[in-house]
Short mmCIF file of N, CA, C and O and ligand atoms in Angstrom, two decimals:
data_model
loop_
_atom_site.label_atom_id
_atom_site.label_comp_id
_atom_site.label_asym_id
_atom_site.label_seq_id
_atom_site.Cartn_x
_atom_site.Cartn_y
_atom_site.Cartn_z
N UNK A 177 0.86 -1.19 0.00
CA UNK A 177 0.00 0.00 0.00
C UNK A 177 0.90 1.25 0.00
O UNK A 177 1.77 1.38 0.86
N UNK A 178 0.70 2.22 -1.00
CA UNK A 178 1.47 3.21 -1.26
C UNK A 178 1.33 4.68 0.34
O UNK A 178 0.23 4.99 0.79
N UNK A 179 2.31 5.16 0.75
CA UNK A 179 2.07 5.85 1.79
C UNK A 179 1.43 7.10 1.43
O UNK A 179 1.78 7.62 0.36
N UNK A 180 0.76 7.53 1.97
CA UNK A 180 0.13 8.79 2.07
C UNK A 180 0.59 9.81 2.96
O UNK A 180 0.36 9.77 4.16
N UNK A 181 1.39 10.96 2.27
CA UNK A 181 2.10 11.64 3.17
C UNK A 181 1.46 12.28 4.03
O UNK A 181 1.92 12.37 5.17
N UNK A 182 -0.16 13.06 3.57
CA UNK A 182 -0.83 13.92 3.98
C UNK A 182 -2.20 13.51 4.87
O UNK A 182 -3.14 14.27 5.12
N UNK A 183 -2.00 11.79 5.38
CA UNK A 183 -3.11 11.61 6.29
C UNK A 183 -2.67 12.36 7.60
O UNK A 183 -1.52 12.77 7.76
N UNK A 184 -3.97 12.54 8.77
CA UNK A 184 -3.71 13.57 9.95
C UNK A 184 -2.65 12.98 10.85
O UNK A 184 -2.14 13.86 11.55
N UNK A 185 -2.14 11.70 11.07
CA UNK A 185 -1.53 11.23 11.56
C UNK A 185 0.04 12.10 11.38
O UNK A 185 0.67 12.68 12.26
N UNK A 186 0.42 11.89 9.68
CA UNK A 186 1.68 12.53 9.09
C UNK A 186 1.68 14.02 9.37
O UNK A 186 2.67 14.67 9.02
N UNK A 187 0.83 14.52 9.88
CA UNK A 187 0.60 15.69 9.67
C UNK A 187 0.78 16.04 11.30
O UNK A 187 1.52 17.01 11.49
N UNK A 188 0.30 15.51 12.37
CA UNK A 188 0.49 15.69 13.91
C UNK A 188 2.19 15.10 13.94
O UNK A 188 2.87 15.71 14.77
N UNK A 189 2.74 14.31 13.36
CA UNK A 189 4.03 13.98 13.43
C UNK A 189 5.01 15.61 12.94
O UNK A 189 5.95 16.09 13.58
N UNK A 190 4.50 16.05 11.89
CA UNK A 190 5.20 17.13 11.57
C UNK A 190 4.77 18.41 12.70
O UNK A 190 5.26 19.54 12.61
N UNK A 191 4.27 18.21 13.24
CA UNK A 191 3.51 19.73 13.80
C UNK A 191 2.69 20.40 12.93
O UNK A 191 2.77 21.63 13.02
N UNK A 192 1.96 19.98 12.13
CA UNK A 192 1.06 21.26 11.39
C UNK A 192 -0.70 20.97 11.76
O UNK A 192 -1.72 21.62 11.56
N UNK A 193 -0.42 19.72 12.35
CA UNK A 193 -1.75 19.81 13.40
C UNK A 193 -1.85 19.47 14.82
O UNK A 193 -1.32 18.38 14.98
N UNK A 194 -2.34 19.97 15.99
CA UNK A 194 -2.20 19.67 17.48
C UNK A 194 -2.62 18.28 17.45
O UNK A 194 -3.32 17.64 16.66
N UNK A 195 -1.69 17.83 19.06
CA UNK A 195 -2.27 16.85 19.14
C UNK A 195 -1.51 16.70 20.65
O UNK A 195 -0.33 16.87 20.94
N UNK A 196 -3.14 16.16 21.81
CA UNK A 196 -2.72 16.15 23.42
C UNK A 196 -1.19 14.82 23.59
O UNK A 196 -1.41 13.63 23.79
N UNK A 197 -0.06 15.29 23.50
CA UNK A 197 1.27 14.52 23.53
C UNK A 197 1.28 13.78 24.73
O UNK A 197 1.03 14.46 25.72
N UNK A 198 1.50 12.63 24.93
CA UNK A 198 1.82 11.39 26.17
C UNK A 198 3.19 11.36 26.16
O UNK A 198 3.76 11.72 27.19
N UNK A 199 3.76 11.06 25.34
CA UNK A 199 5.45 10.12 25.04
C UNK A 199 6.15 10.71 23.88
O UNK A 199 5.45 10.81 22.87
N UNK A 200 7.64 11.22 23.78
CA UNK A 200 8.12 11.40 22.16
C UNK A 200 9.52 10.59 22.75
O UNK A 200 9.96 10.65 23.90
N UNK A 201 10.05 9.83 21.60
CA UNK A 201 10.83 9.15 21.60
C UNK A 201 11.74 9.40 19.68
O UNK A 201 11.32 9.91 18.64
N UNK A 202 12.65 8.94 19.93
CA UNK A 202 13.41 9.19 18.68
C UNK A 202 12.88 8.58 17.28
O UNK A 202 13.27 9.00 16.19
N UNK A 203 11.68 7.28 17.48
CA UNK A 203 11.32 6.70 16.83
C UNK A 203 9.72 6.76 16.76
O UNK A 203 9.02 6.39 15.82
N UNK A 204 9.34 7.28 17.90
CA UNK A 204 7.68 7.00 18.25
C UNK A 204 7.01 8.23 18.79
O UNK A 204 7.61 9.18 19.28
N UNK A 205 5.78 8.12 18.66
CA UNK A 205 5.41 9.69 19.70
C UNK A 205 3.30 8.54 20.03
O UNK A 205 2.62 7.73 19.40
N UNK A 206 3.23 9.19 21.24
CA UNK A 206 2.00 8.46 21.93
C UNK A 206 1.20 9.76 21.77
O UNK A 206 1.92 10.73 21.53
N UNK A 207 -0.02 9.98 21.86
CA UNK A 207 -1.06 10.81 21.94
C UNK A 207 -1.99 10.48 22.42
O UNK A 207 -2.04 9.26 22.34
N UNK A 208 -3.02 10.96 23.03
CA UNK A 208 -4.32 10.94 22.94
C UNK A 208 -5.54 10.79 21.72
O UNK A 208 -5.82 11.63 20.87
N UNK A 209 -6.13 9.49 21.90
CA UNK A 209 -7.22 9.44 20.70
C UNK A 209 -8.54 10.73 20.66
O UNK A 209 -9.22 10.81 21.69
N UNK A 210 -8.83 11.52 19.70
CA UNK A 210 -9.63 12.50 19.84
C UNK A 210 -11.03 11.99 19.94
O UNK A 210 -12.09 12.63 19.97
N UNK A 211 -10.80 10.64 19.99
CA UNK A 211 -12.76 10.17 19.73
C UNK A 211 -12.25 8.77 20.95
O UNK A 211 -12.09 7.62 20.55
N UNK A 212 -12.08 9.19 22.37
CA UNK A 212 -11.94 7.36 22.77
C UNK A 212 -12.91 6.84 22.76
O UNK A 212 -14.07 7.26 22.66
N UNK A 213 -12.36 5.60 22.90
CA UNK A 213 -13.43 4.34 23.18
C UNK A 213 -13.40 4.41 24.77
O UNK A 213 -14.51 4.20 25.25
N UNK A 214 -12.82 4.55 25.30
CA UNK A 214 -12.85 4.68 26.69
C UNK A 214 -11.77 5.30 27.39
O UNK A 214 -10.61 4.94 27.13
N UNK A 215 -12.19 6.88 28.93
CA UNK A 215 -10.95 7.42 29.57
C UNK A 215 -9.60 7.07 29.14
O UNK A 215 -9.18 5.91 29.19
N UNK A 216 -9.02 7.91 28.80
CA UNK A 216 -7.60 7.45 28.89
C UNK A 216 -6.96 6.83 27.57
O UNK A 216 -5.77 6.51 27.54
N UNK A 217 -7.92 6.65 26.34
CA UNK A 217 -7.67 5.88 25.25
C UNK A 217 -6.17 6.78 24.54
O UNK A 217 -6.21 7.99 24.31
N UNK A 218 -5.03 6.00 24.29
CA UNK A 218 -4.18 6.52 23.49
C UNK A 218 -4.00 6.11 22.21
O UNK A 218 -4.81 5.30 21.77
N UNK A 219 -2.87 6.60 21.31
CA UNK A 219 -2.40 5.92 20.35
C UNK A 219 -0.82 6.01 20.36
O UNK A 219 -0.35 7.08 20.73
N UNK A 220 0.04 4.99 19.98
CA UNK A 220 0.99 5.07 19.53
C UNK A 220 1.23 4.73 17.94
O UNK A 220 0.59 4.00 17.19
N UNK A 221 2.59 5.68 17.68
CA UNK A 221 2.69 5.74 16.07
C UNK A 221 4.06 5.59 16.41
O UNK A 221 4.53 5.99 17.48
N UNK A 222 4.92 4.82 15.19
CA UNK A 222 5.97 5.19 14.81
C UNK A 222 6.54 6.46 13.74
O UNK A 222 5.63 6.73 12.96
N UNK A 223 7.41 7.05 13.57
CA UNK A 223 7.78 8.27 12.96
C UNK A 223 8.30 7.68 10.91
O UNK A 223 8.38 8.16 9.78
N UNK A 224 8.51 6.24 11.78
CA UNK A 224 8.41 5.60 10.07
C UNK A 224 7.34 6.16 9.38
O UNK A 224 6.35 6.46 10.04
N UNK A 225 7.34 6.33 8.39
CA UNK A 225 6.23 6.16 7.36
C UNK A 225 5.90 4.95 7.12
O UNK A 225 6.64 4.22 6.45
N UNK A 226 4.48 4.43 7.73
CA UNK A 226 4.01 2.93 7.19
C UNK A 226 2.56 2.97 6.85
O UNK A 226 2.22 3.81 7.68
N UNK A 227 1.74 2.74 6.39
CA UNK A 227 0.47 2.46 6.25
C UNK A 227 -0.22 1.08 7.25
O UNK A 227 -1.37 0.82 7.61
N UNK A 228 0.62 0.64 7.39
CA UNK A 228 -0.06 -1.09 7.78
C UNK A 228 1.13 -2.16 8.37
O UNK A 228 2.23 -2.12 7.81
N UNK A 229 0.97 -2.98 9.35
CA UNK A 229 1.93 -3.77 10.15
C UNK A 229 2.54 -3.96 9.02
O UNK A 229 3.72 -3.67 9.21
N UNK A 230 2.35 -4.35 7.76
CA UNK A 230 2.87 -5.17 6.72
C UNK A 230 4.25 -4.26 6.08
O UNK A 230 5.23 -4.84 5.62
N UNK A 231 4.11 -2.72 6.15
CA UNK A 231 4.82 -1.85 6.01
C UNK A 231 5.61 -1.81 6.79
O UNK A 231 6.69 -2.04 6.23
N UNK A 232 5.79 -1.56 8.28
CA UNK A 232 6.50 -1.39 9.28
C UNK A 232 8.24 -2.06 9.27
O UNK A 232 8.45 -3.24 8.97
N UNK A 233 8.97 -1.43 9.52
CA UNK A 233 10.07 -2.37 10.06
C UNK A 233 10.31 -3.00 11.00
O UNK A 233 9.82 -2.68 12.08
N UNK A 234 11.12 -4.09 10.88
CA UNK A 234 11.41 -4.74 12.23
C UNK A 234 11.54 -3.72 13.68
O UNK A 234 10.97 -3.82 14.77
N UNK A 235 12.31 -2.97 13.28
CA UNK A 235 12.96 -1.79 14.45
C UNK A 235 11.89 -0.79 14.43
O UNK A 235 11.71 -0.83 15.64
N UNK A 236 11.00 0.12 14.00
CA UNK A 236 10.03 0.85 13.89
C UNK A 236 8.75 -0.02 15.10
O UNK A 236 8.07 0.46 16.00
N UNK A 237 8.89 -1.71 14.45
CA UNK A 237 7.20 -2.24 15.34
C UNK A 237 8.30 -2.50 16.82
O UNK A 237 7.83 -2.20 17.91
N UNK A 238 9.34 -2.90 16.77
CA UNK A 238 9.84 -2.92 18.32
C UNK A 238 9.81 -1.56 19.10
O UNK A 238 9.47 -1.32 20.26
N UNK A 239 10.25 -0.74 18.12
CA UNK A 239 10.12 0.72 19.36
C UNK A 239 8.46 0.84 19.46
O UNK A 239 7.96 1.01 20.57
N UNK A 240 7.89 0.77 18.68
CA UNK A 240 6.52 1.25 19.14
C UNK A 240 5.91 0.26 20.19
O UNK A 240 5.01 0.61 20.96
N UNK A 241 6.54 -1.19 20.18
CA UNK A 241 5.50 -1.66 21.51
C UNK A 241 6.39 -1.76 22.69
O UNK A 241 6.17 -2.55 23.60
N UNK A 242 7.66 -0.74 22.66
CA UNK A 242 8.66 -0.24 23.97
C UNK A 242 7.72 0.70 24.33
O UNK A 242 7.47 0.72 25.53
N UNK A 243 7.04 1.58 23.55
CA UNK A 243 6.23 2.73 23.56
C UNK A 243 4.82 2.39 24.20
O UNK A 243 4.20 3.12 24.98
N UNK A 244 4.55 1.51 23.86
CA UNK A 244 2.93 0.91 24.36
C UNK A 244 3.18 0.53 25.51
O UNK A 244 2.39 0.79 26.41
N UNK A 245 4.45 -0.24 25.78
CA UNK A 245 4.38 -1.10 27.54
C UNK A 245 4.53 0.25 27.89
O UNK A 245 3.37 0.48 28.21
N UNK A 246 5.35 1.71 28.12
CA UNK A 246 5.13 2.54 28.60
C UNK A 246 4.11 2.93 29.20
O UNK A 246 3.86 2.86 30.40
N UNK A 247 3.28 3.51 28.02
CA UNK A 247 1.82 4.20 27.99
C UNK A 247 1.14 3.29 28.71
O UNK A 247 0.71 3.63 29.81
N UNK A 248 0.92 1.93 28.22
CA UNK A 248 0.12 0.62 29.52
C UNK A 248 0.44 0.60 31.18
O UNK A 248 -0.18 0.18 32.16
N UNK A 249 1.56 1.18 31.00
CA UNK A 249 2.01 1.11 32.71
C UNK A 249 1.68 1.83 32.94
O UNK A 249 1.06 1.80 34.01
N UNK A 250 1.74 3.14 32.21
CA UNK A 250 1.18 4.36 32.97
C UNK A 250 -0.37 4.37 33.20
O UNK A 250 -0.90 4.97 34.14
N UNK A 251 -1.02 3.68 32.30
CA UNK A 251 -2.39 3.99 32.49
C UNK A 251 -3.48 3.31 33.69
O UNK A 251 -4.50 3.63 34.30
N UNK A 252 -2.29 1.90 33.54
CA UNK A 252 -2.60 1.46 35.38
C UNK A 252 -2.36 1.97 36.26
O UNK A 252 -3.19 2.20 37.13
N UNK A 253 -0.59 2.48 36.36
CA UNK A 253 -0.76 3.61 37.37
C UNK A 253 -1.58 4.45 37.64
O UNK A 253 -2.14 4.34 38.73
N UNK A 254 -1.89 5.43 36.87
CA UNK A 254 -2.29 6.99 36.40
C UNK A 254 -3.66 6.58 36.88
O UNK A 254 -4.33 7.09 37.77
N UNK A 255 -3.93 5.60 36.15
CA UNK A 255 -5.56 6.17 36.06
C UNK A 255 -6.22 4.49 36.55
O UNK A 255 -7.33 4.15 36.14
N UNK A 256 -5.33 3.51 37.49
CA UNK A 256 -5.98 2.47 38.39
C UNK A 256 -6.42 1.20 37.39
O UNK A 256 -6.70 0.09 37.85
N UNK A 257 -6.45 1.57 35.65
CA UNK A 257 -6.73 0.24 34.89
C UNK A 257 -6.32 -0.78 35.57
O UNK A 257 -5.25 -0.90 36.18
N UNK A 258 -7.03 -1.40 35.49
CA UNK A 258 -6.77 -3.43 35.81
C UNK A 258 -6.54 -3.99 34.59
O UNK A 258 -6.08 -5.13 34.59
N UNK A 259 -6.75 -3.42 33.48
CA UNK A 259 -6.78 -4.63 32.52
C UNK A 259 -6.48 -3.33 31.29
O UNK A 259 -7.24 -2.37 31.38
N UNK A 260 -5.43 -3.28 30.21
CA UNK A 260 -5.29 -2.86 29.12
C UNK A 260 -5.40 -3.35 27.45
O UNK A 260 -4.56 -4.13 27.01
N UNK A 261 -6.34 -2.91 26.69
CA UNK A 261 -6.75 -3.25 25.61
C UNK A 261 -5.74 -2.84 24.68
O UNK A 261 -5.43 -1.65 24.74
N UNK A 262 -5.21 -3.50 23.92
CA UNK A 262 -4.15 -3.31 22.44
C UNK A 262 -5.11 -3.75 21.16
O UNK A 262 -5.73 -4.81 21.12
N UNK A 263 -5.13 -2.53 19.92
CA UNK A 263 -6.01 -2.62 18.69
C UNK A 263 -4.98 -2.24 18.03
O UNK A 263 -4.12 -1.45 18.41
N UNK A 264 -5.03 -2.82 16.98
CA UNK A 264 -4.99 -2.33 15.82
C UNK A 264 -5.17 -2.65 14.64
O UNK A 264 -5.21 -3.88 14.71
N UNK A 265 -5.35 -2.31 13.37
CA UNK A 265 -6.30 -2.58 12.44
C UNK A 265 -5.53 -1.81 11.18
O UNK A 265 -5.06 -0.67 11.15
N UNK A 266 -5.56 -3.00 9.99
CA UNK A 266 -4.64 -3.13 9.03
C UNK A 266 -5.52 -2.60 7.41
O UNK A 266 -5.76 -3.51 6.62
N UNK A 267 -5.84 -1.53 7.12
CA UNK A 267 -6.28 -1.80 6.11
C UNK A 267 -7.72 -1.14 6.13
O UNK A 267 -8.21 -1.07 7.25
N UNK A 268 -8.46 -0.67 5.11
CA UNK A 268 -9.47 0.08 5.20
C UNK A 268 -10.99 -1.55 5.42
O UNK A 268 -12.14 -1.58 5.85
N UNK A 269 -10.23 -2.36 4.96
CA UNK A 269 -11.41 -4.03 5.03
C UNK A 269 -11.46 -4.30 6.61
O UNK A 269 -12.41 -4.95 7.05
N UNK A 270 -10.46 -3.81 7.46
CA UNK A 270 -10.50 -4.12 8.67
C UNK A 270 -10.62 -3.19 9.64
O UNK A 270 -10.45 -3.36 10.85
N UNK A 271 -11.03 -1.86 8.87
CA UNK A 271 -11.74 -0.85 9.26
C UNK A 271 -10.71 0.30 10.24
O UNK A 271 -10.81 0.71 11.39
N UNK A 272 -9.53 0.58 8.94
CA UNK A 272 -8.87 1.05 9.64
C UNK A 272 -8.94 2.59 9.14
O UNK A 272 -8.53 2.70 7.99
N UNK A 273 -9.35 3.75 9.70
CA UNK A 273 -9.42 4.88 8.83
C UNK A 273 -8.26 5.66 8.82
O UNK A 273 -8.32 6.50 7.92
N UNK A 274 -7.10 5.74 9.56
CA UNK A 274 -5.58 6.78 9.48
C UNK A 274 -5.01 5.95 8.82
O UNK A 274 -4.91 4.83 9.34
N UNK A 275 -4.33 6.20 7.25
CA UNK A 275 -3.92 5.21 6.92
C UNK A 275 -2.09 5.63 7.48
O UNK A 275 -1.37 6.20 6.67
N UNK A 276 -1.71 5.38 8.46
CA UNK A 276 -0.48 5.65 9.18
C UNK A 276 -0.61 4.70 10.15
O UNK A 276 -1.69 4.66 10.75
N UNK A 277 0.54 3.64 10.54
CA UNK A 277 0.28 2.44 11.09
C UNK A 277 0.30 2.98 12.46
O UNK A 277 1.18 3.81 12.71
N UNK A 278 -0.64 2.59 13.50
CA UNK A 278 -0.69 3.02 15.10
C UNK A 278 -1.73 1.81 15.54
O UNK A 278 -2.59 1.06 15.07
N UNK A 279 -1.05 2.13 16.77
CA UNK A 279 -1.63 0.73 17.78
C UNK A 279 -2.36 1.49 19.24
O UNK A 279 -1.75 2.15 20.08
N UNK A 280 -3.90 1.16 19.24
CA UNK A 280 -4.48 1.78 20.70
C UNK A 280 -3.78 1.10 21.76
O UNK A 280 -3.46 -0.06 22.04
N UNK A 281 -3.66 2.39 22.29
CA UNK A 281 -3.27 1.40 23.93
C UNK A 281 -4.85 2.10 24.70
O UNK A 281 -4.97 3.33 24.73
N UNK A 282 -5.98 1.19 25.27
CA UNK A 282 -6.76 1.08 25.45
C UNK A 282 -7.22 0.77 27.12
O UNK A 282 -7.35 -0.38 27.54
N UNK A 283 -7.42 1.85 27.90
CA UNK A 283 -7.26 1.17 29.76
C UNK A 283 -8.83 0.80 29.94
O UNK A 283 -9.76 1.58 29.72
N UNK A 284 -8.94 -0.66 30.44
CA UNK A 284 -10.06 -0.70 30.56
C UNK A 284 -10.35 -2.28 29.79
O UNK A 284 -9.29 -2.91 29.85
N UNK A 285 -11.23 -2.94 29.23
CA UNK A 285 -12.14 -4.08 28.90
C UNK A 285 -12.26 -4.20 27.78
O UNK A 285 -12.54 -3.15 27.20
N UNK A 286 -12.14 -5.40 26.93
CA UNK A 286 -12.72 -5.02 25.35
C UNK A 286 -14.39 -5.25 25.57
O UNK A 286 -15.00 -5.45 24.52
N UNK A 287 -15.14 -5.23 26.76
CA UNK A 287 -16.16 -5.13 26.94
C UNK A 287 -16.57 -3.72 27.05
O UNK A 287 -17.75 -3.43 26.86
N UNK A 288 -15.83 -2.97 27.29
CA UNK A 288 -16.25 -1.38 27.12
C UNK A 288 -15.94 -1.13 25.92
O UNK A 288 -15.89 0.10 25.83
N UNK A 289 -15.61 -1.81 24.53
CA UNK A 289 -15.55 -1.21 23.53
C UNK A 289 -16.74 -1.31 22.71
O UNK A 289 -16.61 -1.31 21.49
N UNK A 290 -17.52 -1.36 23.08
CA UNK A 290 -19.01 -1.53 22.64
C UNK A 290 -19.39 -0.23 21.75
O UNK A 290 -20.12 -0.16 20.77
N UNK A 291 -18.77 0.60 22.30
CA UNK A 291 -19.37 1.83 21.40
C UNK A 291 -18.64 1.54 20.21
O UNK A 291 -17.59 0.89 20.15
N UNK A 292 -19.55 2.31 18.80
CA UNK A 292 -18.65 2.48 17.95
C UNK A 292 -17.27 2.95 18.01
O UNK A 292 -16.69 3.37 19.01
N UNK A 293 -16.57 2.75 16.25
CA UNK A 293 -14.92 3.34 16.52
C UNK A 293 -15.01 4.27 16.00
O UNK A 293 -15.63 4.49 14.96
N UNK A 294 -14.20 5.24 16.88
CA UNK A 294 -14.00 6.80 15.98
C UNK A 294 -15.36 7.30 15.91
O UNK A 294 -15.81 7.23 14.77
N UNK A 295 -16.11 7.75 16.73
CA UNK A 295 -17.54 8.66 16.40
C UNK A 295 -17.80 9.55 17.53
O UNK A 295 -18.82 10.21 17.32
N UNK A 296 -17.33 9.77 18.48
CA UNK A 296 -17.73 10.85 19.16
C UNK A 296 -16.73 11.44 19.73
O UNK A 296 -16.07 11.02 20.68
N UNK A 297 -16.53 13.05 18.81
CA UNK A 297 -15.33 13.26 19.50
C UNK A 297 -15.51 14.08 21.02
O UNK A 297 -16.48 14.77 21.32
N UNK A 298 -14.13 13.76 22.04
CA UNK A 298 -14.20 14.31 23.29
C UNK A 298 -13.94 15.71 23.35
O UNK A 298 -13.72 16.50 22.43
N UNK A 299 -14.01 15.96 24.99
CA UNK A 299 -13.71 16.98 24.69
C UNK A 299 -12.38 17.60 25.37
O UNK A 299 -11.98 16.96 26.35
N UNK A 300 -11.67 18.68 25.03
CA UNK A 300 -10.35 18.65 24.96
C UNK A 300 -10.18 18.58 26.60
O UNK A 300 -9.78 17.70 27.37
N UNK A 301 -10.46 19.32 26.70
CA UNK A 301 -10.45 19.33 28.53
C UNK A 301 -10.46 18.05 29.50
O UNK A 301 -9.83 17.91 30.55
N UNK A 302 -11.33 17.20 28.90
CA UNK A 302 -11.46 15.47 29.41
C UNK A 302 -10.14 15.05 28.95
O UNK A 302 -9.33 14.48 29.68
N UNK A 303 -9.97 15.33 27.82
CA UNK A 303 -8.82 14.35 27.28
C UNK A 303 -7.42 14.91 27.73
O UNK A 303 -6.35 14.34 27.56
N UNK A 304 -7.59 15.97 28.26
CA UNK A 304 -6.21 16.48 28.63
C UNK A 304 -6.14 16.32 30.13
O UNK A 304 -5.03 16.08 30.60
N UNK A 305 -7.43 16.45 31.17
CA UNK A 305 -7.21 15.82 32.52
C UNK A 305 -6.91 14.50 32.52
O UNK A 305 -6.46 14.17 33.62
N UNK A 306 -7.00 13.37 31.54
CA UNK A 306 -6.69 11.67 31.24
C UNK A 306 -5.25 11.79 31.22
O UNK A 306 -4.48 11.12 31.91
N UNK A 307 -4.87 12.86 30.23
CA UNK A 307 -3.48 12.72 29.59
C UNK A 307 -2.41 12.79 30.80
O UNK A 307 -1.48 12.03 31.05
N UNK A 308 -3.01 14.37 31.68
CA UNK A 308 -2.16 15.07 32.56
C UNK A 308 -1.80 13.74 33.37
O UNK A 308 -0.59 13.51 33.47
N UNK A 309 -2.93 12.58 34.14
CA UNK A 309 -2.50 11.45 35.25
C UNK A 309 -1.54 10.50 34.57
O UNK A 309 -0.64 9.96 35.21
N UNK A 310 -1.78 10.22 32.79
CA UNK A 310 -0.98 9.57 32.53
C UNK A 310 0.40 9.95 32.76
O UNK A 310 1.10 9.41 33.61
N UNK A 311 0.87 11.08 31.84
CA UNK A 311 1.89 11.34 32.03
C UNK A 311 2.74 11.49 33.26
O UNK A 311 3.97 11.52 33.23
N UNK A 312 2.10 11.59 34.18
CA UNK A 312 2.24 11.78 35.45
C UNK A 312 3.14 10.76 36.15
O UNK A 312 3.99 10.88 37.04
N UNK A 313 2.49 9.31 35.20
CA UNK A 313 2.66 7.88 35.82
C UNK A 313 3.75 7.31 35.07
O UNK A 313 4.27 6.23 35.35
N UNK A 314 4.28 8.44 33.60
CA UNK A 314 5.55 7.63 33.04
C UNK A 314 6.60 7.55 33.90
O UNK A 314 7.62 6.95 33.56
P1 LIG B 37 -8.25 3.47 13.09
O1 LIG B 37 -9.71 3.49 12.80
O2 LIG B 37 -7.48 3.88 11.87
O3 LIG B 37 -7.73 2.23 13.73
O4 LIG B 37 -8.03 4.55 14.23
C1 LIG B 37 -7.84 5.89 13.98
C2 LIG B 37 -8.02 6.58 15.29
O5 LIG B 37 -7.54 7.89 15.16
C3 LIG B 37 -9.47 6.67 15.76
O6 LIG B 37 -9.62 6.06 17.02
C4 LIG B 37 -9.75 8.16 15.81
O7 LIG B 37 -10.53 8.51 16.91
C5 LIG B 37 -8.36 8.75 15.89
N1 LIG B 37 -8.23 10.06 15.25
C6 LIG B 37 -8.75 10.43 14.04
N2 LIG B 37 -8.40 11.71 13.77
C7 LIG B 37 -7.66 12.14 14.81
C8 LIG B 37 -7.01 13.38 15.11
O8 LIG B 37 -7.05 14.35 14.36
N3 LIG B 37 -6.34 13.45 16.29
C9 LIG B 37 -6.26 12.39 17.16
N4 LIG B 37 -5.57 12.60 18.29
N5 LIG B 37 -6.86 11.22 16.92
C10 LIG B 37 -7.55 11.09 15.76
#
């Protein structure tokens, strides 16, 4: 799958769109999802350009899930999760809409993922009191 320089993903990597920051690393950067599925929902990306696991490099998918056990620890700390959800989704058939490869780190149940994906966005203020405990807990 050919990369798309200009999805929002490539575009929060460059700075030309905000985005509530968790983690930056030489290879990876964590954020806040603007629509969670539940408190506390993040994403991690690598700074590779990939569309899909299938894209990724060996060294690109290892830093990013150095990046996820991070963000997962913190979100038990931070914010008391018992249990952390990992998504991710390859491809527009598997209903993936950023085409920039990222993995949810998810605090909470895949029984709370009941709501749809991606449909209601939060609001900044929620998502930045989630962010503030995470970070708190790196
Ligand atoms: P996908 O459906 O591709 O697995 O997930 C894309 C995720 O990106 C969704 O959960 C959606 O809420 C999130 N998202 C879409 N646009 C933006 C944005 O502009 N900023 C942030 N922080 N998240 C976004």
């Amino acid at each position: 799958m050919s990369y798309d320089s200009n999805n929002i993903f490539a575009k929060i990597l460059r700075g030309e769109i905000p985005c509530i920051k968790l983690f930056e690393d030489a290879h990876t950067l964590a954020f806040m999802d603007i629509m969670p599925q539940t408190d506390g929902h993040a994403l991690v990306i690598p700074k590779e350009p990939a569309t899909t696991l299938f894209e990724l490099s060996d060294e690109a998918a290892q830093a990013c899930m150095a990046t996820v056990r991070k963000i997962g620890n913190a979100q038990k700390k931070g914010l008391g999760a018992e249990g952390v959800v990992l998504m991710q989704l390859n491809g527009p058939a598997a209903g993936q809409t950023v085409p920039h490869f990222h993995i949810h780190v998810i605090p909470g149940s895949i029984a709370d993922l009941r709501k749809p994906h991606a449909t209601v966005m939060a609001d900044q203020g929620h998502l930045k009191a989630f962010a503030d405990k995470i970070i708190a807990a790196l």
